[in-house]
């Protein structure tokens, strides 16, 4: 992944990756990063212990993958979640 992001975007990607209910697909839609790219970004940007904790947290979490979500949950985030610029 060779894409560079502004500090605010990088911070938001990390925040979204930590959020339990934001699927990787939402990050891909907004920032063009697939799950493996997000993992690489998190590995690069977080301290090793924080990265391990994050991986442990998201591995197998059905809310982080749209296809594993319960039927009827079609959005990746709450409409009031994002700050408007």
GROMACS .gro file of C-alpha atoms in nm:
model
   85
    1UNK     CA    1   0.000   0.000   0.000
    2UNK     CA    2   0.167   0.319  -0.113
    3UNK     CA    3  -0.119   0.561  -0.050
    4UNK     CA    4  -0.043   0.840   0.195
    5UNK     CA    5  -0.315   1.014   0.391
    6UNK     CA    6  -0.344   1.346   0.565
    7UNK     CA    7  -0.304   1.317   0.941
    8UNK     CA    8  -0.677   1.372   0.999
    9UNK     CA    9  -0.771   1.095   0.752
   10UNK     CA   10  -0.515   0.859   0.900
   11UNK     CA   11  -0.654   0.926   1.246
   12UNK     CA   12  -1.008   0.860   1.122
   13UNK     CA   13  -0.910   0.533   0.953
   14UNK     CA   14  -0.751   0.413   1.277
   15UNK     CA   15  -1.059   0.522   1.472
   16UNK     CA   16  -1.288   0.337   1.231
   17UNK     CA   17  -1.071   0.025   1.250
   18UNK     CA   18  -1.103   0.025   1.631
   19UNK     CA   19  -1.481   0.074   1.622
   20UNK     CA   20  -1.665  -0.253   1.672
   21UNK     CA   21  -1.957  -0.170   1.446
   22UNK     CA   22  -1.771  -0.019   1.152
   23UNK     CA   23  -1.707  -0.291   0.894
   24UNK     CA   24  -1.390  -0.305   0.688
   25UNK     CA   25  -1.608  -0.248   0.381
   26UNK     CA   26  -1.700   0.100   0.511
   27UNK     CA   27  -1.331   0.188   0.534
   28UNK     CA   28  -1.281   0.057   0.181
   29UNK     CA   29  -1.574   0.263   0.052
   30UNK     CA   30  -1.452   0.585   0.214
   31UNK     CA   31  -1.074   0.547   0.181
   32UNK     CA   32  -1.012   0.272  -0.077
   33UNK     CA   33  -0.834   0.044   0.172
   34UNK     CA   34  -0.916  -0.326   0.171
   35UNK     CA   35  -0.903  -0.523   0.495
   36UNK     CA   36  -0.544  -0.636   0.433
   37UNK     CA   37  -0.443  -0.272   0.370
   38UNK     CA   38  -0.606  -0.164   0.697
   39UNK     CA   39  -0.419  -0.440   0.879
   40UNK     CA   40  -0.091  -0.318   0.727
   41UNK     CA   41  -0.169   0.041   0.818
   42UNK     CA   42  -0.254  -0.055   1.176
   43UNK     CA   43   0.064  -0.263   1.203
   44UNK     CA   44   0.268   0.035   1.084
   45UNK     CA   45   0.093   0.306   1.288
   46UNK     CA   46   0.028   0.133   1.623
   47UNK     CA   47   0.274   0.020   1.887
   48UNK     CA   48   0.328  -0.359   1.867
   49UNK     CA   49   0.124  -0.433   2.182
   50UNK     CA   50  -0.162  -0.211   2.061
   51UNK     CA   51  -0.159  -0.382   1.723
   52UNK     CA   52  -0.179  -0.727   1.886
   53UNK     CA   53  -0.467  -0.610   2.105
   54UNK     CA   54  -0.651  -0.468   1.802
   55UNK     CA   55  -0.600  -0.788   1.598
   56UNK     CA   56  -0.726  -0.995   1.888
   57UNK     CA   57  -1.029  -0.768   1.915
   58UNK     CA   58  -1.132  -0.771   1.547
   59UNK     CA   59  -1.046  -1.130   1.459
   60UNK     CA   60  -1.371  -1.318   1.414
   61UNK     CA   61  -1.587  -1.018   1.513
   62UNK     CA   62  -1.893  -1.045   1.291
   63UNK     CA   63  -1.963  -0.671   1.302
   64UNK     CA   64  -1.632  -0.596   1.126
   65UNK     CA   65  -1.737  -0.794   0.815
   66UNK     CA   66  -2.053  -0.697   0.632
   67UNK     CA   67  -2.126  -1.052   0.512
   68UNK     CA   68  -2.114  -1.183   0.872
   69UNK     CA   69  -2.353  -0.918   1.007
   70UNK     CA   70  -2.707  -1.009   1.104
   71UNK     CA   71  -2.966  -0.955   0.833
   72UNK     CA   72  -3.121  -0.612   0.846
   73UNK     CA   73  -2.800  -0.429   0.943
   74UNK     CA   74  -2.703  -0.261   0.620
   75UNK     CA   75  -2.512   0.047   0.733
   76UNK     CA   76  -2.155   0.073   0.854
   77UNK     CA   77  -2.203   0.361   1.092
   78UNK     CA   78  -2.454   0.581   1.266
   79UNK     CA   79  -2.560   0.882   1.053
   80UNK     CA   80  -2.458   1.119   1.334
   81UNK     CA   81  -2.119   0.954   1.385
   82UNK     CA   82  -1.919   1.163   1.138
   83UNK     CA   83  -1.828   1.522   1.193
   84UNK     CA   84  -1.915   1.749   0.903
   85UNK     CA   85  -1.639   1.968   0.769
   0.00000   0.00000   0.00000
